[in-house]
Short mmCIF file of C-alpha atoms in Angstrom, two decimals:
data_model
loop_
_atom_site.label_atom_id
_atom_site.label_comp_id
_atom_site.label_asym_id
_atom_site.label_seq_id
_atom_site.Cartn_x
_atom_site.Cartn_y
_atom_site.Cartn_z
CA MET G 19 142.91 90.86 108.22
CA LEU G 20 144.40 91.50 104.88
CA MET G 21 146.03 88.61 103.12
CA LEU G 22 149.78 88.86 102.90
CA LEU G 23 150.91 89.30 99.36
CA ARG G 24 151.92 86.25 97.38
CA ALA G 25 154.75 86.40 94.82
CA LEU G 26 157.20 84.19 92.94
CA ALA G 27 160.81 83.33 91.97
CA LEU G 28 163.23 81.68 94.30
CA ILE G 29 166.59 83.34 94.96
CA GLY G 30 169.38 81.19 96.26
CA LEU G 31 172.15 78.71 95.49
CA PHE G 32 171.40 75.03 95.88
CA HIS G 33 173.74 72.09 96.24
CA GLY G 34 171.95 68.77 95.99
CA ALA G 35 168.86 68.97 98.23
CA SER G 36 170.39 71.39 100.75
CA LEU G 37 170.43 75.14 100.70
CA HIS G 38 174.04 76.22 101.31
CA ALA G 39 173.50 79.93 100.71
CA GLY G 40 170.58 82.16 99.91
CA THR G 41 169.94 85.85 99.43
CA ILE G 42 166.78 87.69 100.33
CA THR G 43 165.70 91.31 100.19
CA VAL G 44 165.08 92.80 103.62
CA LEU G 45 163.58 96.01 104.97
CA PRO G 46 165.14 97.57 108.08
CA LEU G 47 162.58 98.26 110.78
CA GLU G 48 163.87 101.67 111.69
CA GLY G 49 161.28 102.16 114.40
CA ALA G 50 162.78 99.29 116.35
CA ALA G 51 165.46 101.43 117.97
CA TYR G 52 164.28 102.63 121.37
CA SER G 53 165.88 104.20 124.40
CA GLY G 54 164.54 105.06 127.79
CA GLY G 55 160.92 103.95 128.11
CA GLN G 56 159.80 100.75 129.77
CA LEU G 57 157.43 99.56 127.08
CA ALA G 58 157.14 100.10 123.37
CA SER G 59 155.24 98.45 120.57
CA LEU G 60 156.35 97.99 116.99
CA TYR G 61 153.91 97.14 114.22
CA PHE G 62 155.28 96.05 110.91
CA GLU G 63 153.44 95.79 107.63
CA GLY G 64 152.10 92.28 108.13
CA ARG G 65 149.45 93.86 110.36
CA ASP G 66 148.66 90.46 111.84
CA VAL G 67 151.78 90.51 114.01
CA SER G 68 153.12 93.05 116.46
CA LEU G 69 156.25 93.12 118.58
CA GLU G 70 156.20 94.34 122.14
CA LEU G 71 159.62 95.53 123.26
CA SER G 72 159.79 95.67 127.04
CA HIS G 73 162.80 97.59 128.39
CA ALA G 74 164.49 97.40 131.74
CA LYS G 75 163.68 100.26 134.06
CA GLY G 76 165.86 103.25 133.32
CA GLY G 77 166.72 101.96 129.86
CA GLY G 78 169.82 99.83 129.43
CA GLY G 79 168.54 97.38 126.87
CA LEU G 80 165.60 95.14 126.19
CA ARG G 81 164.30 92.79 128.87
CA ARG G 82 161.80 90.92 126.80
CA LEU G 83 160.62 90.62 123.24
CA THR G 84 157.08 89.31 122.96
CA VAL G 85 155.44 88.62 119.63
CA TYR G 86 151.68 88.86 119.34
CA ALA G 87 150.13 86.87 116.54
CA ILE G 88 146.60 87.97 115.73
CA PRO G 89 144.66 85.22 113.92
CA MET G 90 141.33 86.37 112.55
CA GLY G 91 138.29 84.38 113.62
CA ASP G 92 135.24 83.56 111.54
CA ASP G 93 133.43 86.56 113.00
CA GLY G 94 136.22 88.92 111.96
CA HIS G 95 137.45 89.52 115.51
CA ALA G 96 140.79 88.50 116.93
CA GLU G 97 142.47 87.95 120.25
CA PRO G 98 146.25 88.40 120.43
CA GLN G 99 148.20 85.26 121.25
CA PRO G 100 151.52 86.24 122.89
CA GLN G 101 154.66 84.20 122.49
CA VAL G 102 157.92 85.17 124.16
CA ILE G 103 160.81 85.03 121.71
CA LEU G 104 163.62 86.56 123.77
CA ALA G 105 163.18 86.42 127.53
CA GLU G 106 164.81 88.32 130.36
CA GLY G 107 168.53 87.60 130.48
CA ASP G 108 169.04 88.05 126.76
CA SER G 109 170.27 91.44 125.71
CA PHE G 110 169.08 92.79 122.40
CA ASP G 111 170.56 95.12 119.83
CA SER G 112 167.37 96.88 118.87
CA GLU G 113 168.99 98.77 116.00
CA ALA G 114 169.28 95.59 113.94
CA VAL G 115 165.82 94.36 113.08
CA TYR G 116 165.02 93.34 109.51
CA LEU G 117 161.90 92.04 107.84
CA SER G 118 162.04 90.18 104.53
CA ASP G 119 160.22 92.08 101.81
CA ASP G 120 157.58 89.36 101.52
CA GLN G 121 156.97 89.64 105.29
CA SER G 122 157.80 85.98 105.89
CA LEU G 123 160.99 86.21 107.98
CA LEU G 124 162.09 88.52 110.78
CA TRP G 125 165.80 88.85 111.62
CA LEU G 126 166.87 90.27 114.99
CA ALA G 127 170.39 90.88 116.28
CA TYR G 128 171.07 90.12 119.95
CA ARG G 129 174.05 89.29 122.16
CA GLU G 130 174.74 86.09 124.01
CA SER G 131 177.82 85.80 126.27
CA GLY G 132 179.10 88.97 124.67
CA GLN G 133 178.86 87.60 121.13
CA ARG G 134 176.53 89.03 118.55
CA ARG G 135 174.05 86.50 117.19
CA TRP G 136 170.98 86.54 115.01
CA LEU G 137 167.57 85.24 115.90
CA VAL G 138 165.42 84.33 112.90
CA PHE G 139 161.75 83.51 113.14
CA ASP G 140 158.87 82.85 110.83
CA ALA G 141 156.89 86.09 110.96
CA ARG G 142 153.70 84.43 109.74
CA ARG G 143 153.53 81.39 111.99
CA ILE G 144 155.42 83.13 114.83
CA GLU G 145 157.89 80.30 115.14
CA GLU G 146 161.57 80.50 115.98
CA LEU G 147 163.68 79.02 113.19
CA ALA G 148 167.30 79.52 114.23
CA ARG G 149 169.86 81.34 116.36
CA LEU G 150 172.98 81.94 114.33
CA PRO G 151 176.43 83.43 114.85
CA ALA G 152 177.02 86.77 113.17
CA SER G 153 179.49 85.15 110.78
CA GLN G 154 176.69 83.29 108.94
CA LEU G 155 174.94 86.47 107.81
CA ALA G 156 176.04 89.37 105.66
CA ILE G 157 173.97 92.44 104.81
CA THR G 158 174.83 94.66 101.86
CA GLY G 159 172.30 97.39 101.26
CA ASP G 160 168.94 95.64 101.30
CA GLN G 161 170.39 92.22 100.46
CA LEU G 162 170.85 89.71 103.29
CA THR G 163 172.90 86.60 102.49
CA ILE G 164 172.90 83.59 104.78
CA SER G 165 175.35 80.68 104.53
CA ASP G 166 174.75 77.08 105.64
CA PRO G 167 171.38 77.62 107.33
CA PRO G 168 169.98 74.81 109.51
CA PRO G 169 167.18 72.72 107.95
CA ALA G 170 164.18 74.68 109.27
CA LEU G 171 165.63 77.98 108.13
CA ALA G 172 166.81 76.52 104.83
CA GLU G 173 163.24 75.45 104.11
CA ALA G 174 161.94 78.93 104.94
CA VAL G 175 164.56 80.64 102.77
CA ALA G 176 163.75 78.26 99.92
CA ALA G 177 160.09 79.26 100.22
CA TYR G 178 160.94 82.97 100.18
CA ARG G 179 159.51 84.82 97.20
CA PRO G 180 160.82 88.32 96.42
CA LEU G 181 158.21 90.97 95.78
CA ASP G 182 157.59 92.55 92.41
CA PRO G 183 158.26 96.33 92.32
CA TRP G 184 154.54 97.12 92.36
CA GLN G 185 154.02 95.04 95.50
CA ARG G 186 156.50 97.20 97.38
CA LEU G 187 154.47 100.29 96.47
CA LEU G 188 150.95 98.99 97.03
CA TRP G 189 149.10 100.17 100.13
CA PRO G 190 147.59 97.22 102.07
CA GLN G 191 144.08 98.66 101.82
CA HIS G 192 144.35 98.58 98.02
CA GLU G 193 145.36 94.93 97.78
CA SER G 194 141.89 93.61 96.94
CA ARG G 195 141.65 96.07 94.04
CA ILE G 196 144.29 93.94 92.33
CA MET G 197 144.11 90.47 93.83
CA ASP G 198 140.29 90.25 93.72
CA ALA G 199 139.43 92.55 90.82
CA ARG G 200 137.97 89.96 88.48
CA ALA G 201 136.22 88.07 91.28
CA ILE G 202 134.53 91.26 92.49
CA ALA G 203 133.36 92.17 88.99
CA ASN G 204 132.00 88.67 88.36
CA GLU G 205 130.22 88.57 91.71
CA TRP G 206 128.56 91.90 90.96
CA ARG G 207 127.37 90.55 87.62
CA GLN G 208 125.87 87.45 89.26
CA THR G 209 124.14 89.21 92.15
CA ALA G 210 123.06 92.58 90.71
CA THR G 211 119.34 92.96 90.13
CA ALA G 212 117.97 93.79 86.71
CA GLY G 213 118.54 97.42 85.87
CA ALA G 214 116.69 100.13 84.03
CA ASP G 215 116.41 100.03 80.25
CA PHE G 216 119.20 102.60 79.83
CA GLU G 217 121.59 100.15 81.51
CA ALA G 218 121.11 97.38 78.96
CA GLU G 219 124.04 98.35 76.74
CA GLY G 220 126.37 98.71 79.71
CA ARG G 221 125.37 95.36 81.20
CA ALA G 222 125.84 93.63 77.85
CA LEU G 223 129.28 95.18 77.44
CA LEU G 224 130.26 94.23 80.99
CA ALA G 225 129.35 90.60 80.33
CA GLU G 226 131.17 90.59 76.99
CA LEU G 227 134.36 92.03 78.46
CA LEU G 228 134.46 89.69 81.45
CA ASP G 229 133.75 86.63 79.28
CA ALA G 230 136.28 87.48 76.58
CA PRO G 231 139.34 85.18 76.46
CA VAL G 232 142.51 86.76 77.82
CA ARG G 233 145.77 86.39 75.92
CA PRO G 234 149.31 86.77 77.29
CA ILE G 235 150.42 90.39 77.36
CA ARG G 236 152.42 91.48 74.29
CA ARG G 237 154.17 94.61 75.45
CA GLN G 238 154.96 95.65 71.88
CA ASP G 239 151.22 95.91 71.12
CA LEU G 240 150.50 98.47 73.83
CA PRO G 241 152.32 101.79 73.19
CA GLY G 242 150.46 104.38 71.17
CA GLN G 243 147.13 106.19 70.94
CA TRP G 244 143.94 104.52 72.19
CA ARG G 245 140.25 105.21 72.48
CA VAL G 246 138.87 104.46 75.94
CA ARG G 247 135.40 104.29 77.41
CA SER G 248 134.47 103.78 81.03
CA LEU G 249 131.84 101.50 82.51
CA GLN G 250 131.14 102.23 86.18
CA ALA G 251 129.24 99.70 88.28
CA SER G 252 127.86 100.11 91.80
CA SER G 253 124.75 99.44 93.85
CA LEU G 254 123.10 102.20 91.82
CA GLY G 255 123.54 100.30 88.55
CA VAL G 256 125.78 100.44 85.49
CA PHE G 257 126.75 103.64 83.73
CA LEU G 258 128.46 103.55 80.34
CA TYR G 259 130.35 106.63 79.18
CA PRO G 260 131.29 107.65 75.62
CA TRP G 261 134.70 107.24 74.03
CA PHE G 262 137.60 109.47 75.04
CA LYS G 263 141.34 109.58 74.32
CA ALA G 264 144.18 107.76 76.06
CA THR G 265 147.86 107.07 75.47
CA ILE G 266 150.27 104.34 76.55
CA GLU G 267 154.01 104.96 76.41
CA PRO G 268 157.12 103.04 77.58
CA VAL G 269 158.79 104.20 80.80
CA GLY G 270 161.72 101.94 81.63
CA ALA G 271 160.45 98.50 82.62
CA THR G 272 156.91 99.88 82.91
CA LEU G 273 154.33 101.56 80.69
CA ARG G 274 152.57 104.84 81.47
CA LEU G 275 148.84 105.07 80.80
CA ARG G 276 147.21 108.47 80.59
CA LYS G 277 143.52 109.18 79.93
CA THR G 278 143.78 112.60 78.34
CA SER G 279 140.20 113.71 77.70
CA GLY G 280 136.84 113.59 79.41
CA SER G 281 135.99 114.97 82.84
CA GLN G 282 137.34 111.92 84.71
CA ARG G 283 141.00 111.18 84.00
CA ARG G 284 143.72 108.78 85.09
CA LEU G 285 147.49 108.71 85.07
CA GLY G 286 149.62 105.80 86.21
CA LEU G 287 152.12 103.07 85.51
CA LEU G 288 151.53 99.53 84.29
CA TYR G 289 153.83 97.00 85.96
CA PRO G 290 154.62 93.44 84.88
CA SER G 291 153.74 90.82 87.48
CA SER G 292 155.64 87.59 87.97
CA ALA G 293 152.39 86.01 89.16
CA TRP G 294 150.34 86.80 86.04
CA PRO G 295 151.96 86.68 82.59
CA ASP G 296 148.55 87.55 81.14
CA ALA G 297 148.08 90.80 83.09
CA LEU G 298 149.72 94.08 84.05
CA VAL G 299 149.15 95.82 87.37
CA PHE G 300 148.06 99.46 87.26
CA LEU G 301 149.00 101.90 90.05
CA GLY G 302 148.01 105.47 89.40
CA GLY G 303 145.82 108.38 90.33
CA SER G 304 142.44 109.69 89.24
CA SER G 305 141.52 113.33 88.74
CA VAL G 306 138.56 115.42 87.58
CA ASN G 307 138.46 118.08 84.88
CA ASP G 308 141.52 120.34 85.05
CA GLU G 309 142.90 119.07 88.36
CA VAL G 310 146.62 118.33 88.33
CA GLN G 311 147.18 114.69 87.44
CA TYR G 312 149.26 112.64 89.84
CA HIS G 313 150.58 109.11 89.84
CA TYR G 314 149.97 106.68 92.71
CA SER G 315 150.98 108.06 96.11
CA ARG G 316 153.95 105.68 96.17
CA GLY G 317 155.81 105.96 92.90
CA PRO G 318 157.22 108.53 90.47
CA ASP G 319 155.78 111.49 92.40
CA GLY G 320 157.39 110.39 95.69
CA MET G 321 156.69 108.09 98.62
CA ALA G 322 153.77 109.52 100.60
CA GLU G 323 153.30 108.66 104.27
CA GLU G 324 149.70 107.68 103.67
CA ALA G 325 147.46 106.84 100.75
CA TRP G 326 145.91 109.65 98.73
CA GLU G 327 142.20 109.97 98.13
CA GLY G 328 142.80 109.86 94.39
CA ASP G 329 144.87 106.65 94.42
CA SER G 330 143.74 104.17 91.79
CA ALA G 331 144.75 100.51 91.41
CA GLY G 332 143.71 97.74 89.08
CA VAL G 333 144.61 95.16 86.48
CA LEU G 334 144.98 95.35 82.68
CA TYR G 335 144.26 92.41 80.37
CA GLN G 336 144.86 92.09 76.65
CA LEU G 337 141.87 90.70 74.75
CA ALA G 338 143.29 91.28 71.24
CA PRO G 339 146.17 93.25 69.67
CA ASP G 340 143.84 96.25 69.45
CA ARG G 341 141.59 95.70 72.47
CA LEU G 342 142.34 95.93 76.20
CA LEU G 343 140.34 95.58 79.41
CA MET G 344 141.11 97.26 82.72
CA ILE G 345 139.35 96.54 86.02
CA LEU G 346 139.88 99.47 88.37
CA ASP G 347 139.28 100.22 92.05
CA ALA G 348 137.14 97.16 92.72
CA ASP G 349 135.89 96.69 96.27
CA TRP G 350 133.76 94.04 97.92
CA GLU G 351 130.92 96.52 98.40
CA GLY G 352 130.27 96.00 94.71
CA GLN G 353 131.80 99.10 93.18
CA PHE G 354 134.33 99.11 90.34
CA GLU G 355 135.14 100.64 86.98
CA LEU G 356 136.00 98.97 83.69
CA TYR G 357 137.98 100.55 80.90
CA GLU G 358 137.60 99.21 77.40
CA LEU G 359 140.48 100.40 75.22
CA ARG G 360 140.40 100.07 71.43
CA ARG G 361 142.21 101.39 68.38
#
C-alpha cells in the first residue's frame, strides 16, 4: 500500500484553543452519483479505503454505506475490514461526496427527518467524526468552510495539511520516486557489488554527489544555461555519460528544465515544496533522439487519464550556486538516474 502523501501548513481561524472555523480544499467524488443498480463500489485515491454503496432494489436511494479499510500486513497482503457508516433507514444524497485534497477527511451529504445533514469521517482511520446540520458547512468552488466544529472534528481539521500543487499532479505509483529518492540511491550505493574498472569514475562521482552538503534552494541562482551529465545506476552497474546542454527558465511559480542535447532528453517543471525548503520537485517527461518532448502526463500538456510511459519524477538539490544534483526515477529495485548540472 502506498503511503498517503504528507504535506504542511494549517489553514483555519483559531480563537483561544478552539477551532471556530476552518477552510479546507476538497475534491468532489463525481463517481459517487449512482442510479438504478443494487450495488456499486467507489474507490478514491487513498487506495487503502473503498466505499460500497448498496442501493435499495429498483433504485430510490442508498440503503447502506459500508467503508472497507484495507490495512496492509507484514506479508504485503490485506483483508478488508468493513465498517457500516450509514445503515438502512438513512437516506443519502449520493451527489454530494467530497474528499479533502490530502485524503484525510470524507464529507457526505445525507438526509435525516427530511433535513439535509453532513456526515464527516476520518478517511484514514475510518472513524466517524461528526454529523452536522447543513448550515455549518459552506462550499465555494473547491473550498469547504466549516463553522464551530465539535472537538473531534476540530482536531481533524486542525491537522489538515493542504497539498502542494505538485502533489495534486503526482501519480500514486510515482510517489517513491520523490519521497524515497535519496534513500534508494544511498541503499544502492551500500549494497551494490564492486563493478568493472570502467565504472570507477561513475561510482566515485555518485558517492561525491550523494555526500555533498545540500544548501537551501536559491531560485535566483537557477535560470540560465547549464551543462548536464547523466549517471545511470541499476543492477547492471553504473554508467556515466558525457556532458550535454540544458536550460532552466522561470514559468510562473515554477521553473522549466529542458535537456536540449544528447540522445536521452527531459522536459519538465520544478515545483517548490512546503516540506523541503532545500529541494525542488521535478515532474516531467523523458524522450529519445528526435521524439516530441512532453511534460508530465498531468500538467501543462493536459490531465491524462493514466500515467504515460515517459513520465519522469524526481528531486533537485542545490549543492553550490553553480552546481545542482537531481535524483530521477528512483525505484526500490535499485534503478535510478542522477543529473549533475554545472556552469
